[in-house]
């Protein structure tokens, strides 16, 4: 109890910041997620005197005839244009989604707010009125590395709904005679998703003839597979592709295997997410792949 002339006052800095961040973003209009719009962010930050360009952002998706939907809330400790550029790159190489459907808002955050997690504040505010579609579904993850290639992903994972697009054209392939190593490097740099492969001195010595004309990712993988030694294989996982000398090993989230003897398919395995994993949250880039 308190006396009639005294009481306690608790100042919630995080609540105040949360409401201010939410209101500041709400005043902005979403802009198409294009490289042109991302390139315009750096001059804006420079004009504001914010050289590090860190901050928070929202991604939206709008399907024809439907309302715009908030899909992701994130932060950028690195420059905002770089982080948003990573998302632009990733989304442009996925099945079932068009980059034309995507838009964004962002705020440069001048002060260091990393200790109070401004993106978690925003998520909390948004969840009062609705759902954020891609948070806690693996959307923000980077390449987790070789140790996580065999992970069984959640049944609500972003990669399961929007797997890498193998029908996409590979950019920058040069026709003519060249080493298999060079072809692999050109494929890696010419597709908008990660292609991780084991290097081999033999591939630098092996010369192949790249045909004239464009190739899709699927066609390029088939082309490479015909020159691979028996123990090698390319695996198209849901979210990235890999090539190692471990054939006929299989991977839970693989869809296609490209080997010397042909191409085989597989239905990816999934696991049911736990209750905590179905809740909207800020994504730790390695959380999805934790043991």
PDB file of C-alpha atoms in Angstrom:
ATOM      1  CA  UNK A   1       0.000   0.000   0.000  1.00  0.00           C
ATOM      2  CA  UNK A   2       0.990   3.640  -0.429  1.00  0.00           C
ATOM      3  CA  UNK A   3       0.055   6.720   1.503  1.00  0.00           C
ATOM      4  CA  UNK A   4      -2.401   9.133  -0.084  1.00  0.00           C
ATOM      5  CA  UNK A   5       0.358  11.629  -0.739  1.00  0.00           C
ATOM      6  CA  UNK A   6       3.013   9.268  -2.218  1.00  0.00           C
ATOM      7  CA  UNK A   7       3.339   6.560  -4.847  1.00  0.00           C
ATOM      8  CA  UNK A   8       5.892   4.996  -7.195  1.00  0.00           C
ATOM      9  CA  UNK A   9       6.593   6.015 -10.768  1.00  0.00           C
ATOM     10  CA  UNK A  10       8.458   3.661 -13.136  1.00  0.00           C
ATOM     11  CA  UNK A  11       9.800   5.076 -16.358  1.00  0.00           C
ATOM     12  CA  UNK A  12       9.775   2.502 -19.170  1.00  0.00           C
ATOM     13  CA  UNK A  13      12.374   3.663 -21.665  1.00  0.00           C
ATOM     14  CA  UNK A  14      11.854   0.578 -23.850  1.00  0.00           C
ATOM     15  CA  UNK A  15       8.100   1.114 -24.055  1.00  0.00           C
ATOM     16  CA  UNK A  16       8.604   4.731 -25.081  1.00  0.00           C
ATOM     17  CA  UNK A  17      11.166   3.752 -27.711  1.00  0.00           C
ATOM     18  CA  UNK A  18       8.896   0.993 -28.983  1.00  0.00           C
ATOM     19  CA  UNK A  19       5.966   3.329 -29.538  1.00  0.00           C
ATOM     20  CA  UNK A  20       8.147   5.987 -31.157  1.00  0.00           C
ATOM     21  CA  UNK A  21       9.776   3.513 -33.557  1.00  0.00           C
ATOM     22  CA  UNK A  22       6.410   2.035 -34.469  1.00  0.00           C
ATOM     23  CA  UNK A  23       4.885   5.476 -35.064  1.00  0.00           C
ATOM     24  CA  UNK A  24       7.878   6.673 -37.096  1.00  0.00           C
ATOM     25  CA  UNK A  25       7.682   3.686 -39.435  1.00  0.00           C
ATOM     26  CA  UNK A  26       3.903   3.921 -39.688  1.00  0.00           C
ATOM     27  CA  UNK A  27       4.231   7.452 -41.096  1.00  0.00           C
ATOM     28  CA  UNK A  28       6.328   6.164 -44.003  1.00  0.00           C
ATOM     29  CA  UNK A  29       4.974   4.788 -47.269  1.00  0.00           C
ATOM     30  CA  UNK A  30       6.415   1.474 -48.551  1.00  0.00           C
ATOM     31  CA  UNK A  31       8.718   1.758 -51.573  1.00  0.00           C
ATOM     32  CA  UNK A  32       9.314  -0.990 -54.157  1.00  0.00           C
ATOM     33  CA  UNK A  33      12.229  -3.236 -53.205  1.00  0.00           C
ATOM     34  CA  UNK A  34      14.457  -2.293 -56.141  1.00  0.00           C
ATOM     35  CA  UNK A  35      18.174  -1.665 -56.433  1.00  0.00           C
ATOM     36  CA  UNK A  36      17.442   1.904 -57.529  1.00  0.00           C
ATOM     37  CA  UNK A  37      15.588   2.623 -54.286  1.00  0.00           C
ATOM     38  CA  UNK A  38      18.291   0.952 -52.206  1.00  0.00           C
ATOM     39  CA  UNK A  39      21.008   2.979 -53.944  1.00  0.00           C
ATOM     40  CA  UNK A  40      19.149   6.150 -52.944  1.00  0.00           C
ATOM     41  CA  UNK A  41      19.458   5.298 -49.235  1.00  0.00           C
ATOM     42  CA  UNK A  42      23.186   6.046 -48.929  1.00  0.00           C
ATOM     43  CA  UNK A  43      22.893   9.710 -50.044  1.00  0.00           C
ATOM     44  CA  UNK A  44      19.975  10.121 -47.647  1.00  0.00           C
ATOM     45  CA  UNK A  45      22.020   8.751 -44.742  1.00  0.00           C
ATOM     46  CA  UNK A  46      24.974  10.943 -45.697  1.00  0.00           C
ATOM     47  CA  UNK A  47      22.735  14.009 -45.725  1.00  0.00           C
ATOM     48  CA  UNK A  48      21.544  13.083 -42.227  1.00  0.00           C
ATOM     49  CA  UNK A  49      25.130  12.598 -41.025  1.00  0.00           C
ATOM     50  CA  UNK A  50      24.727   8.856 -40.397  1.00  0.00           C
ATOM     51  CA  UNK A  51      27.762   7.168 -41.965  1.00  0.00           C
ATOM     52  CA  UNK A  52      27.210   3.700 -40.454  1.00  0.00           C
ATOM     53  CA  UNK A  53      23.634   3.494 -41.876  1.00  0.00           C
ATOM     54  CA  UNK A  54      22.396   0.951 -39.327  1.00  0.00           C
ATOM     55  CA  UNK A  55      18.728   0.754 -38.454  1.00  0.00           C
ATOM     56  CA  UNK A  56      15.480  -1.198 -38.624  1.00  0.00           C
ATOM     57  CA  UNK A  57      13.231  -2.097 -41.545  1.00  0.00           C
ATOM     58  CA  UNK A  58      10.010  -3.764 -42.624  1.00  0.00           C
ATOM     59  CA  UNK A  59       9.319  -5.869 -45.701  1.00  0.00           C
ATOM     60  CA  UNK A  60       5.873  -6.070 -47.292  1.00  0.00           C
ATOM     61  CA  UNK A  61       4.321  -8.303 -49.932  1.00  0.00           C
ATOM     62  CA  UNK A  62       1.286  -7.428 -52.024  1.00  0.00           C
ATOM     63  CA  UNK A  63      -0.393 -10.031 -54.214  1.00  0.00           C
ATOM     64  CA  UNK A  64      -2.776  -8.918 -56.999  1.00  0.00           C
ATOM     65  CA  UNK A  65      -6.209  -8.074 -55.622  1.00  0.00           C
ATOM     66  CA  UNK A  66      -5.125  -8.423 -51.986  1.00  0.00           C
ATOM     67  CA  UNK A  67      -4.055  -6.063 -49.229  1.00  0.00           C
ATOM     68  CA  UNK A  68      -0.392  -5.384 -48.609  1.00  0.00           C
ATOM     69  CA  UNK A  69       0.931  -7.819 -46.009  1.00  0.00           C
ATOM     70  CA  UNK A  70       3.732  -7.244 -43.500  1.00  0.00           C
ATOM     71  CA  UNK A  71       6.119 -10.146 -44.025  1.00  0.00           C
ATOM     72  CA  UNK A  72       9.263  -9.360 -42.051  1.00  0.00           C
ATOM     73  CA  UNK A  73      10.671  -7.009 -39.420  1.00  0.00           C
ATOM     74  CA  UNK A  74      14.423  -6.861 -39.081  1.00  0.00           C
ATOM     75  CA  UNK A  75      17.449  -4.865 -38.054  1.00  0.00           C
ATOM     76  CA  UNK A  76      20.674  -3.980 -39.817  1.00  0.00           C
ATOM     77  CA  UNK A  77      23.847  -3.566 -37.790  1.00  0.00           C
ATOM     78  CA  UNK A  78      25.550  -3.349 -41.173  1.00  0.00           C
ATOM     79  CA  UNK A  79      24.430  -0.614 -43.611  1.00  0.00           C
ATOM     80  CA  UNK A  80      20.693  -0.824 -44.280  1.00  0.00           C
ATOM     81  CA  UNK A  81      21.146  -0.811 -48.089  1.00  0.00           C
ATOM     82  CA  UNK A  82      23.397  -3.880 -47.821  1.00  0.00           C
ATOM     83  CA  UNK A  83      20.995  -5.827 -45.627  1.00  0.00           C
ATOM     84  CA  UNK A  84      18.009  -4.957 -47.800  1.00  0.00           C
ATOM     85  CA  UNK A  85      20.102  -5.757 -50.862  1.00  0.00           C
ATOM     86  CA  UNK A  86      20.696  -9.243 -49.470  1.00  0.00           C
ATOM     87  CA  UNK A  87      16.934  -9.724 -49.240  1.00  0.00           C
ATOM     88  CA  UNK A  88      16.432  -8.392 -52.779  1.00  0.00           C
ATOM     89  CA  UNK A  89      19.066 -10.837 -54.036  1.00  0.00           C
ATOM     90  CA  UNK A  90      17.562 -13.758 -52.137  1.00  0.00           C
ATOM     91  CA  UNK A  91      13.958 -13.134 -53.159  1.00  0.00           C
ATOM     92  CA  UNK A  92      14.864 -12.722 -56.827  1.00  0.00           C
ATOM     93  CA  UNK A  93      15.973 -16.361 -56.972  1.00  0.00           C
ATOM     94  CA  UNK A  94      12.937 -18.036 -55.418  1.00  0.00           C
ATOM     95  CA  UNK A  95      10.005 -19.962 -56.817  1.00  0.00           C
ATOM     96  CA  UNK A  96       6.482 -18.791 -56.061  1.00  0.00           C
ATOM     97  CA  UNK A  97       7.315 -15.138 -55.469  1.00  0.00           C
ATOM     98  CA  UNK A  98       8.063 -12.097 -57.616  1.00  0.00           C
ATOM     99  CA  UNK A  99      10.286  -9.238 -56.516  1.00  0.00           C
ATOM    100  CA  UNK A 100       7.637  -6.942 -58.000  1.00  0.00           C
ATOM    101  CA  UNK A 101       5.387  -7.955 -55.091  1.00  0.00           C
ATOM    102  CA  UNK A 102       7.867  -6.706 -52.487  1.00  0.00           C
ATOM    103  CA  UNK A 103       8.266  -3.282 -50.867  1.00  0.00           C
ATOM    104  CA  UNK A 104      10.018  -1.904 -47.790  1.00  0.00           C
ATOM    105  CA  UNK A 105      10.240   0.838 -45.186  1.00  0.00           C
ATOM    106  CA  UNK A 106      13.272   1.631 -43.088  1.00  0.00           C
ATOM    107  CA  UNK A 107      14.555   3.906 -40.356  1.00  0.00           C
ATOM    108  CA  UNK A 108      18.166   4.890 -39.811  1.00  0.00           C
ATOM    109  CA  UNK A 109      18.797   4.650 -36.061  1.00  0.00           C
ATOM    110  CA  UNK A 110      21.334   7.224 -34.969  1.00  0.00           C
ATOM    111  CA  UNK A 111      21.899   6.003 -31.427  1.00  0.00           C
ATOM    112  CA  UNK A 112      23.240   2.551 -30.572  1.00  0.00           C
ATOM    113  CA  UNK A 113      20.075   0.737 -29.527  1.00  0.00           C
ATOM    114  CA  UNK A 114      21.385  -2.810 -29.999  1.00  0.00           C
ATOM    115  CA  UNK A 115      21.211  -3.493 -26.256  1.00  0.00           C
ATOM    116  CA  UNK A 116      17.439  -2.879 -26.230  1.00  0.00           C
ATOM    117  CA  UNK A 117      16.746  -4.702 -29.518  1.00  0.00           C
ATOM    118  CA  UNK A 118      14.669  -2.135 -31.437  1.00  0.00           C
ATOM    119  CA  UNK A 119      13.433  -4.753 -33.896  1.00  0.00           C
ATOM    120  CA  UNK A 120      11.970  -6.800 -31.023  1.00  0.00           C
ATOM    121  CA  UNK A 121      10.120  -3.701 -29.883  1.00  0.00           C
ATOM    122  CA  UNK A 122       8.644  -3.280 -33.355  1.00  0.00           C
ATOM    123  CA  UNK A 123       7.594  -6.910 -33.542  1.00  0.00           C
ATOM    124  CA  UNK A 124       5.892  -6.634 -30.165  1.00  0.00           C
ATOM    125  CA  UNK A 125       3.954  -3.580 -31.333  1.00  0.00           C
ATOM    126  CA  UNK A 126       2.922  -5.216 -34.619  1.00  0.00           C
ATOM    127  CA  UNK A 127       1.756  -8.395 -32.913  1.00  0.00           C
ATOM    128  CA  UNK A 128      -0.819  -6.375 -30.997  1.00  0.00           C
ATOM    129  CA  UNK A 129      -2.781  -5.974 -34.230  1.00  0.00           C
ATOM    130  CA  UNK A 130      -1.720  -8.812 -36.503  1.00  0.00           C
ATOM    131  CA  UNK A 131       0.872 -11.340 -37.641  1.00  0.00           C
ATOM    132  CA  UNK A 132       4.277 -11.004 -39.273  1.00  0.00           C
ATOM    133  CA  UNK A 133       4.494 -13.704 -41.922  1.00  0.00           C
ATOM    134  CA  UNK A 134       8.199 -14.578 -42.252  1.00  0.00           C
ATOM    135  CA  UNK A 135       9.755 -13.866 -38.869  1.00  0.00           C
ATOM    136  CA  UNK A 136      10.980 -17.001 -37.147  1.00  0.00           C
ATOM    137  CA  UNK A 137      10.602 -19.008 -40.349  1.00  0.00           C
ATOM    138  CA  UNK A 138      14.213 -18.981 -41.563  1.00  0.00           C
ATOM    139  CA  UNK A 139      13.874 -16.029 -43.928  1.00  0.00           C
ATOM    140  CA  UNK A 140      16.752 -14.026 -42.440  1.00  0.00           C
ATOM    141  CA  UNK A 141      19.236 -16.907 -42.299  1.00  0.00           C
ATOM    142  CA  UNK A 142      22.542 -16.748 -44.132  1.00  0.00           C
ATOM    143  CA  UNK A 143      24.429 -19.793 -45.419  1.00  0.00           C
ATOM    144  CA  UNK A 144      24.859 -21.839 -42.209  1.00  0.00           C
ATOM    145  CA  UNK A 145      27.917 -23.717 -43.495  1.00  0.00           C
ATOM    146  CA  UNK A 146      28.739 -27.340 -44.147  1.00  0.00           C
ATOM    147  CA  UNK A 147      27.814 -28.573 -40.666  1.00  0.00           C
ATOM    148  CA  UNK A 148      24.156 -27.594 -41.172  1.00  0.00           C
ATOM    149  CA  UNK A 149      23.535 -29.026 -44.640  1.00  0.00           C
ATOM    150  CA  UNK A 150      21.863 -32.106 -43.138  1.00  0.00           C
ATOM    151  CA  UNK A 151      19.480 -30.215 -40.854  1.00  0.00           C
ATOM    152  CA  UNK A 152      15.801 -31.226 -40.968  1.00  0.00           C
ATOM    153  CA  UNK A 153      13.943 -27.929 -41.378  1.00  0.00           C
ATOM    154  CA  UNK A 154      10.651 -26.844 -39.838  1.00  0.00           C
ATOM    155  CA  UNK A 155       7.447 -27.567 -41.767  1.00  0.00           C
ATOM    156  CA  UNK A 156       6.676 -23.821 -41.830  1.00  0.00           C
ATOM    157  CA  UNK A 157      10.130 -22.814 -43.091  1.00  0.00           C
ATOM    158  CA  UNK A 158      10.413 -20.049 -45.678  1.00  0.00           C
ATOM    159  CA  UNK A 159      12.572 -22.250 -47.941  1.00  0.00           C
ATOM    160  CA  UNK A 160       9.876 -24.929 -48.112  1.00  0.00           C
ATOM    161  CA  UNK A 161       7.278 -22.463 -49.412  1.00  0.00           C
ATOM    162  CA  UNK A 162       9.718 -20.554 -51.629  1.00  0.00           C
ATOM    163  CA  UNK A 163      12.574 -22.887 -52.688  1.00  0.00           C
ATOM    164  CA  UNK A 164      15.438 -21.794 -54.918  1.00  0.00           C
ATOM    165  CA  UNK A 165      14.411 -21.353 -58.556  1.00  0.00           C
ATOM    166  CA  UNK A 166      16.344 -23.813 -60.736  1.00  0.00           C
ATOM    167  CA  UNK A 167      14.592 -22.545 -63.879  1.00  0.00           C
ATOM    168  CA  UNK A 168      16.289 -19.162 -63.505  1.00  0.00           C
ATOM    169  CA  UNK A 169      18.924 -18.259 -66.120  1.00  0.00           C
ATOM    170  CA  UNK A 170      22.574 -18.260 -65.057  1.00  0.00           C
ATOM    171  CA  UNK A 171      24.122 -14.882 -65.786  1.00  0.00           C
ATOM    172  CA  UNK A 172      27.674 -14.473 -67.058  1.00  0.00           C
ATOM    173  CA  UNK A 173      28.421 -17.949 -68.417  1.00  0.00           C
ATOM    174  CA  UNK A 174      31.035 -17.717 -71.170  1.00  0.00           C
ATOM    175  CA  UNK A 175      30.700 -20.122 -74.132  1.00  0.00           C
ATOM    176  CA  UNK A 176      33.786 -22.002 -75.260  1.00  0.00           C
ATOM    177  CA  UNK A 177      36.593 -24.106 -73.823  1.00  0.00           C
ATOM    178  CA  UNK A 178      37.478 -23.461 -70.175  1.00  0.00           C
ATOM    179  CA  UNK A 179      38.239 -25.299 -66.967  1.00  0.00           C
ATOM    180  CA  UNK A 180      35.433 -26.952 -65.009  1.00  0.00           C
ATOM    181  CA  UNK A 181      36.577 -24.914 -62.012  1.00  0.00           C
ATOM    182  CA  UNK A 182      35.932 -21.702 -63.935  1.00  0.00           C
ATOM    183  CA  UNK A 183      32.478 -22.907 -64.966  1.00  0.00           C
ATOM    184  CA  UNK A 184      31.622 -23.669 -61.333  1.00  0.00           C
ATOM    185  CA  UNK A 185      32.838 -20.223 -60.264  1.00  0.00           C
ATOM    186  CA  UNK A 186      30.777 -18.555 -63.004  1.00  0.00           C
ATOM    187  CA  UNK A 187      27.652 -20.457 -61.957  1.00  0.00           C
ATOM    188  CA  UNK A 188      28.205 -19.426 -58.337  1.00  0.00           C
ATOM    189  CA  UNK A 189      28.514 -15.742 -59.219  1.00  0.00           C
ATOM    190  CA  UNK A 190      25.680 -15.864 -61.767  1.00  0.00           C
ATOM    191  CA  UNK A 191      22.805 -17.067 -59.576  1.00  0.00           C
ATOM    192  CA  UNK A 192      20.975 -15.247 -56.732  1.00  0.00           C
ATOM    193  CA  UNK A 193      21.399 -17.974 -54.117  1.00  0.00           C
ATOM    194  CA  UNK A 194      24.347 -19.701 -52.567  1.00  0.00           C
ATOM    195  CA  UNK A 195      26.142 -22.470 -54.437  1.00  0.00           C
ATOM    196  CA  UNK A 196      28.836 -23.881 -52.175  1.00  0.00           C
ATOM    197  CA  UNK A 197      31.226 -26.420 -53.695  1.00  0.00           C
ATOM    198  CA  UNK A 198      34.375 -28.237 -52.655  1.00  0.00           C
ATOM    199  CA  UNK A 199      37.432 -27.171 -54.628  1.00  0.00           C
ATOM    200  CA  UNK A 200      39.535 -29.744 -56.447  1.00  0.00           C
ATOM    201  CA  UNK A 201      42.806 -29.325 -58.316  1.00  0.00           C
ATOM    202  CA  UNK A 202      41.489 -31.791 -60.902  1.00  0.00           C
ATOM    203  CA  UNK A 203      38.702 -29.387 -61.865  1.00  0.00           C
ATOM    204  CA  UNK A 204      41.277 -26.724 -62.726  1.00  0.00           C
ATOM    205  CA  UNK A 205      42.926 -29.140 -65.155  1.00  0.00           C
ATOM    206  CA  UNK A 206      39.734 -30.548 -66.679  1.00  0.00           C
ATOM    207  CA  UNK A 207      38.705 -28.589 -69.779  1.00  0.00           C
ATOM    208  CA  UNK A 208      35.066 -28.522 -70.895  1.00  0.00           C
ATOM    209  CA  UNK A 209      33.237 -26.779 -73.728  1.00  0.00           C
ATOM    210  CA  UNK A 210      30.380 -24.535 -72.622  1.00  0.00           C
ATOM    211  CA  UNK A 211      27.766 -24.402 -75.406  1.00  0.00           C
ATOM    212  CA  UNK A 212      26.455 -21.190 -76.940  1.00  0.00           C
ATOM    213  CA  UNK A 213      23.222 -19.778 -75.556  1.00  0.00           C
ATOM    214  CA  UNK A 214      21.826 -19.276 -72.079  1.00  0.00           C
ATOM    215  CA  UNK A 215      21.448 -22.056 -69.544  1.00  0.00           C
ATOM    216  CA  UNK A 216      19.087 -22.331 -66.596  1.00  0.00           C
ATOM    217  CA  UNK A 217      20.486 -23.367 -63.227  1.00  0.00           C
ATOM    218  CA  UNK A 218      19.064 -26.850 -63.790  1.00  0.00           C
ATOM    219  CA  UNK A 219      20.713 -27.074 -67.213  1.00  0.00           C
ATOM    220  CA  UNK A 220      24.018 -25.794 -65.845  1.00  0.00           C
ATOM    221  CA  UNK A 221      24.005 -28.374 -63.050  1.00  0.00           C
ATOM    222  CA  UNK A 222      23.208 -31.128 -65.567  1.00  0.00           C
ATOM    223  CA  UNK A 223      26.060 -29.895 -67.756  1.00  0.00           C
ATOM    224  CA  UNK A 224      28.549 -29.973 -64.871  1.00  0.00           C
ATOM    225  CA  UNK A 225      27.344 -33.364 -63.598  1.00  0.00           C
ATOM    226  CA  UNK A 226      28.364 -35.153 -66.793  1.00  0.00           C
ATOM    227  CA  UNK A 227      32.017 -34.296 -66.019  1.00  0.00           C
ATOM    228  CA  UNK A 228      31.985 -35.151 -62.319  1.00  0.00           C
ATOM    229  CA  UNK A 229      33.891 -38.180 -60.989  1.00  0.00           C
ATOM    230  CA  UNK A 230      31.718 -41.006 -59.701  1.00  0.00           C
ATOM    231  CA  UNK A 231      31.846 -39.981 -56.016  1.00  0.00           C
ATOM    232  CA  UNK A 232      30.815 -36.361 -56.687  1.00  0.00           C
ATOM    233  CA  UNK A 233      27.314 -34.905 -56.746  1.00  0.00           C
ATOM    234  CA  UNK A 234      25.470 -31.585 -56.842  1.00  0.00           C
ATOM    235  CA  UNK A 235      22.582 -31.356 -54.364  1.00  0.00           C
ATOM    236  CA  UNK A 236      19.890 -28.726 -54.806  1.00  0.00           C
ATOM    237  CA  UNK A 237      18.635 -28.161 -51.276  1.00  0.00           C
ATOM    238  CA  UNK A 238      15.578 -26.040 -50.577  1.00  0.00           C
ATOM    239  CA  UNK A 239      17.523 -22.876 -49.789  1.00  0.00           C
ATOM    240  CA  UNK A 240      20.917 -23.337 -51.463  1.00  0.00           C
ATOM    241  CA  UNK A 241      22.950 -25.757 -53.586  1.00  0.00           C
ATOM    242  CA  UNK A 242      26.096 -27.713 -52.722  1.00  0.00           C
ATOM    243  CA  UNK A 243      28.627 -29.924 -54.502  1.00  0.00           C
ATOM    244  CA  UNK A 244      30.818 -32.441 -52.654  1.00  0.00           C
ATOM    245  CA  UNK A 245      32.492 -35.819 -53.171  1.00  0.00           C
ATOM    246  CA  UNK A 246      30.036 -37.709 -50.960  1.00  0.00           C
ATOM    247  CA  UNK A 247      27.751 -39.503 -53.452  1.00  0.00           C
ATOM    248  CA  UNK A 248      25.451 -41.365 -52.900  1.00  0.00           C
ATOM    249  CA  UNK A 249      24.921 -39.570 -49.557  1.00  0.00           C
ATOM    250  CA  UNK A 250      21.525 -37.909 -49.189  1.00  0.00           C
ATOM    251  CA  UNK A 251      20.364 -34.743 -47.447  1.00  0.00           C
ATOM    252  CA  UNK A 252      17.005 -34.271 -45.659  1.00  0.00           C
ATOM    253  CA  UNK A 253      16.142 -30.983 -47.393  1.00  0.00           C
ATOM    254  CA  UNK A 254      17.385 -31.901 -50.885  1.00  0.00           C
ATOM    255  CA  UNK A 255      15.041 -31.794 -53.899  1.00  0.00           C
ATOM    256  CA  UNK A 256      17.434 -32.833 -56.680  1.00  0.00           C
ATOM    257  CA  UNK A 257      20.694 -34.767 -56.981  1.00  0.00           C
ATOM    258  CA  UNK A 258      22.852 -34.258 -60.070  1.00  0.00           C
ATOM    259  CA  UNK A 259      25.309 -37.105 -60.599  1.00  0.00           C
ATOM    260  CA  UNK A 260      27.315 -38.669 -63.397  1.00  0.00           C
ATOM    261  CA  UNK A 261      24.597 -41.299 -63.910  1.00  0.00           C
ATOM    262  CA  UNK A 262      21.744 -38.788 -64.094  1.00  0.00           C
ATOM    263  CA  UNK A 263      19.359 -36.664 -62.035  1.00  0.00           C
ATOM    264  CA  UNK A 264      17.164 -37.952 -59.221  1.00  0.00           C
ATOM    265  CA  UNK A 265      14.499 -36.236 -57.112  1.00  0.00           C
ATOM    266  CA  UNK A 266      13.524 -36.390 -53.464  1.00  0.00           C
ATOM    267  CA  UNK A 267      10.704 -35.068 -51.287  1.00  0.00           C
ATOM    268  CA  UNK A 268      12.313 -32.921 -48.563  1.00  0.00           C
ATOM    269  CA  UNK A 269      11.888 -34.049 -44.980  1.00  0.00           C
ATOM    270  CA  UNK A 270      10.551 -31.616 -42.388  1.00  0.00           C
ATOM    271  CA  UNK A 271       9.856 -31.506 -38.670  1.00  0.00           C
ATOM    272  CA  UNK A 272       6.992 -29.994 -36.744  1.00  0.00           C
ATOM    273  CA  UNK A 273       7.998 -26.696 -35.120  1.00  0.00           C
ATOM    274  CA  UNK A 274       7.781 -26.435 -31.356  1.00  0.00           C
ATOM    275  CA  UNK A 275       5.388 -23.967 -29.767  1.00  0.00           C
ATOM    276  CA  UNK A 276       8.163 -21.426 -29.200  1.00  0.00           C
ATOM    277  CA  UNK A 277       9.237 -21.735 -32.855  1.00  0.00           C
ATOM    278  CA  UNK A 278       5.784 -20.838 -34.148  1.00  0.00           C
ATOM    279  CA  UNK A 279       5.777 -17.524 -32.301  1.00  0.00           C
ATOM    280  CA  UNK A 280       6.854 -14.414 -34.194  1.00  0.00           C
ATOM    281  CA  UNK A 281      10.308 -13.321 -33.139  1.00  0.00           C
ATOM    282  CA  UNK A 282      13.458 -11.660 -34.357  1.00  0.00           C
ATOM    283  CA  UNK A 283      15.526 -14.137 -36.245  1.00  0.00           C
ATOM    284  CA  UNK A 284      18.904 -15.217 -34.996  1.00  0.00           C
ATOM    285  CA  UNK A 285      20.621 -16.168 -38.250  1.00  0.00           C
ATOM    286  CA  UNK A 286      21.863 -19.436 -36.721  1.00  0.00           C
ATOM    287  CA  UNK A 287      18.858 -20.242 -34.531  1.00  0.00           C
ATOM    288  CA  UNK A 288      17.138 -22.332 -37.197  1.00  0.00           C
ATOM    289  CA  UNK A 289      20.185 -24.592 -37.368  1.00  0.00           C
ATOM    290  CA  UNK A 290      20.875 -25.001 -33.671  1.00  0.00           C
ATOM    291  CA  UNK A 291      21.551 -28.539 -32.494  1.00  0.00           C
TER     292      UNK A 291
END
